Short mmCIF file of C-alpha atoms in Angstrom, two decimals:
data_model
loop_
_atom_site.label_atom_id
_atom_site.label_comp_id
_atom_site.label_asym_id
_atom_site.label_seq_id
_atom_site.Cartn_x
_atom_site.Cartn_y
_atom_site.Cartn_z
CA MET A 1047 -41.23 -8.45 6.55
CA THR A 1048 -39.19 -5.60 8.17
CA ARG A 1049 -35.95 -7.48 7.39
CA ALA A 1050 -36.94 -7.89 3.79
CA LEU A 1051 -38.00 -4.22 3.45
CA ALA A 1052 -34.60 -3.06 5.09
CA GLY A 1053 -32.60 -5.28 2.69
CA CYS A 1054 -34.48 -3.80 -0.45
CA LEU A 1055 -33.75 -0.33 0.98
CA VAL A 1056 -30.03 -1.19 1.31
CA LEU A 1057 -29.94 -2.57 -2.29
CA LEU A 1058 -31.69 0.70 -3.54
CA LEU A 1059 -29.23 2.84 -1.79
CA LEU A 1060 -26.23 0.87 -2.93
CA ALA A 1061 -27.51 0.89 -6.59
CA GLY A 1062 -27.75 4.70 -6.34
CA CYS A 1063 -23.98 5.02 -5.34
CA GLN A 1064 -22.89 3.26 -8.61
CA GLY A 1065 -23.28 6.40 -10.58
CA GLN A 1066 -22.59 6.72 -14.33
CA GLY A 1067 -19.21 5.31 -14.30
CA LEU A 1068 -16.07 6.91 -15.66
CA GLN A 1069 -16.79 9.77 -18.19
CA PRO A 1070 -14.36 11.55 -20.33
CA GLU A 1071 -13.85 15.25 -19.40
CA MET A 1072 -15.71 16.95 -22.17
CA GLY A 1073 -14.44 20.42 -21.32
CA ILE A 1074 -10.84 19.52 -21.87
CA ASN A 1075 -10.83 16.56 -24.35
CA PRO A 1076 -11.98 18.50 -27.44
CA ARG A 1077 -9.15 21.03 -26.88
CA LEU A 1078 -6.60 18.27 -26.86
CA ALA A 1079 -8.09 16.52 -29.86
CA GLN A 1080 -5.63 16.87 -32.75
CA PRO A 1081 -3.92 14.29 -34.93
CA GLY A 1082 -0.66 13.18 -33.64
CA ASP A 1083 1.19 11.15 -30.97
CA ASP A 1084 0.50 12.84 -27.70
CA SER A 1085 2.28 11.31 -24.65
CA SER A 1086 3.49 11.73 -21.15
CA PRO A 1087 0.75 13.59 -19.59
CA SER A 1088 1.23 15.13 -16.13
CA LEU A 1089 -1.53 16.88 -14.18
CA SER A 1090 -1.40 19.74 -11.68
CA ALA A 1091 -4.24 21.53 -9.94
CA THR A 1092 -4.16 24.26 -12.46
CA GLY A 1093 -3.41 22.65 -15.69
CA MET A 1094 -1.83 19.80 -17.65
CA ALA A 1095 1.61 19.42 -19.27
CA TRP A 1096 2.13 16.80 -22.10
CA ILE A 1097 4.21 16.05 -25.11
CA ALA A 1098 2.62 16.74 -28.49
CA PRO A 1099 3.59 17.19 -32.12
CA ALA A 1100 5.02 20.65 -33.03
CA PRO A 1101 4.29 22.29 -36.43
CA ASN A 1102 7.95 21.48 -37.48
CA GLY A 1103 7.16 17.69 -37.23
CA HIS A 1104 9.19 17.27 -33.98
CA GLN A 1105 7.62 16.87 -30.54
CA GLN A 1106 7.29 19.72 -27.98
CA ILE A 1107 6.07 20.20 -24.36
CA ARG A 1108 2.66 21.87 -24.12
CA TRP A 1109 0.75 23.43 -21.19
CA LEU A 1110 -3.07 23.62 -21.04
CA ASP A 1111 -4.41 26.01 -18.38
CA PHE A 1112 -7.51 24.74 -16.80
CA ALA A 1113 -8.89 28.17 -15.82
CA SER A 1114 -8.85 29.72 -19.22
CA GLY A 1115 -9.08 26.42 -21.20
CA LEU A 1116 -6.21 27.67 -23.41
CA GLY A 1117 -2.61 26.69 -24.08
CA ALA A 1118 -0.13 28.90 -22.56
CA PRO A 1119 3.42 29.72 -23.82
CA LEU A 1120 6.41 28.02 -22.41
CA PRO A 1121 9.15 30.53 -23.24
CA GLY A 1122 12.66 29.10 -23.11
CA LEU A 1123 11.56 25.39 -22.92
CA ASN A 1124 11.06 23.84 -26.26
CA ARG A 1125 13.94 23.90 -28.88
CA PRO A 1126 13.27 22.89 -32.47
CA ASP A 1127 16.38 20.57 -32.32
CA ALA A 1128 15.46 18.88 -29.09
CA GLN A 1129 13.15 15.79 -28.64
CA PRO A 1130 11.27 15.66 -25.31
CA ILE A 1131 10.95 12.25 -23.78
CA SER A 1132 9.24 12.66 -20.51
CA VAL A 1133 7.62 15.50 -18.57
CA GLY A 1134 6.26 15.97 -14.97
CA VAL A 1135 4.75 19.04 -13.31
CA ASP A 1136 4.27 20.24 -9.75
CA ARG A 1137 0.94 20.76 -8.03
CA LEU A 1138 0.98 24.57 -9.07
CA GLY A 1139 2.04 24.08 -12.62
CA GLN A 1140 5.07 26.27 -12.04
CA ARG A 1141 7.89 23.73 -11.94
CA PHE A 1142 8.37 21.11 -14.76
CA ALA A 1143 10.83 18.14 -14.71
CA LEU A 1144 11.74 16.75 -18.10
CA VAL A 1145 14.05 14.43 -20.07
CA ARG A 1146 14.92 15.30 -23.57
CA SER A 1147 17.33 14.24 -26.31
CA LEU A 1148 19.54 16.95 -27.75
CA GLU A 1149 22.55 16.40 -30.20
CA GLY A 1150 22.87 12.76 -29.14
CA ARG A 1151 22.68 13.38 -25.38
CA THR A 1152 19.84 12.64 -23.04
CA GLU A 1153 19.28 15.50 -20.49
CA LEU A 1154 17.51 15.70 -17.15
CA LEU A 1155 16.14 19.40 -16.64
CA ILE A 1156 14.15 21.58 -14.42
CA TYR A 1157 12.03 24.42 -16.00
CA GLU A 1158 10.70 27.20 -13.86
CA ARG A 1159 7.49 28.48 -15.79
CA ASN A 1160 7.17 31.83 -13.89
CA LEU A 1161 10.85 32.62 -14.63
CA ALA A 1162 11.16 30.90 -18.04
CA LEU A 1163 14.42 29.33 -16.71
CA LEU A 1164 15.70 26.00 -17.74
CA ARG A 1165 18.48 24.29 -15.77
CA PRO A 1166 20.13 20.98 -15.99
CA ILE A 1167 20.02 18.42 -13.21
CA PRO A 1168 23.30 16.47 -13.10
CA LEU A 1169 23.04 12.57 -12.37
CA LEU A 1170 25.90 11.09 -10.22
CA PRO A 1171 27.02 8.60 -11.12
CA ALA A 1172 26.20 9.39 -14.70
CA GLY A 1173 23.33 7.65 -16.33
CA VAL A 1174 20.71 7.99 -19.09
CA PRO A 1175 17.43 9.46 -17.78
CA ALA A 1176 14.26 8.11 -19.25
CA LYS A 1177 11.07 9.03 -17.22
CA VAL A 1178 10.40 11.72 -14.51
CA ALA A 1179 7.85 12.37 -11.82
CA LEU A 1180 7.79 15.54 -9.72
CA SER A 1181 6.22 15.72 -6.24
CA GLY A 1182 3.37 18.14 -5.68
CA ASP A 1183 5.56 20.70 -3.95
CA GLY A 1184 8.10 20.50 -6.68
CA ARG A 1185 10.87 19.74 -4.36
CA VAL A 1186 11.44 16.06 -4.94
CA LEU A 1187 12.10 14.48 -8.37
CA ALA A 1188 12.03 10.69 -9.16
CA VAL A 1189 13.80 9.78 -12.20
CA GLN A 1190 14.09 6.28 -14.06
CA VAL A 1191 17.85 6.13 -15.04
CA SER A 1192 19.74 3.41 -17.13
CA ARG A 1193 23.24 2.74 -15.91
CA GLU A 1194 25.37 -0.14 -17.38
CA GLY A 1195 22.39 -1.66 -19.01
CA ARG A 1196 20.12 -1.75 -15.78
CA TRP A 1197 17.23 0.47 -14.91
CA GLN A 1198 17.25 2.16 -11.44
CA VAL A 1199 14.87 4.75 -9.94
CA GLU A 1200 16.75 7.73 -8.29
CA VAL A 1201 15.21 10.29 -5.88
CA ILE A 1202 16.79 13.68 -6.16
CA ASN A 1203 15.90 16.64 -3.65
CA LEU A 1204 15.66 19.84 -5.38
CA PRO A 1205 16.38 23.35 -3.95
#
């Protein structure tokens, strides 16, 4: 009898641990809901960067600040003649890594949000970057690169 009671108790405790399952984040999702082709989301502790449609019909990188629940400007980052392809962000949401297409070239760049500074990252040997991921501290970049028709992943230490 004691074993049966203990077994029932264990089952009840396990059933209580299952919870509600995965639920959408209702505080954030309505702010993101707009028609278009959003892509390449990257989360930090303070916000989220992603690629979204711009008013001119092109794509742009956007930033949502979790504390305010509002988008924040990214001065010096988005160009009307550039097409972002991939974006990654560090843990603090201050350093962004991105791949974009501009004037027939595909570029790998780092954007410092607090300085509004955008700088290129050279690939040696040369290649075509496609996707990026940035470490939490923003000092290590992983990039998917096409070279001579083959995909490679390159890890780059950043200053």
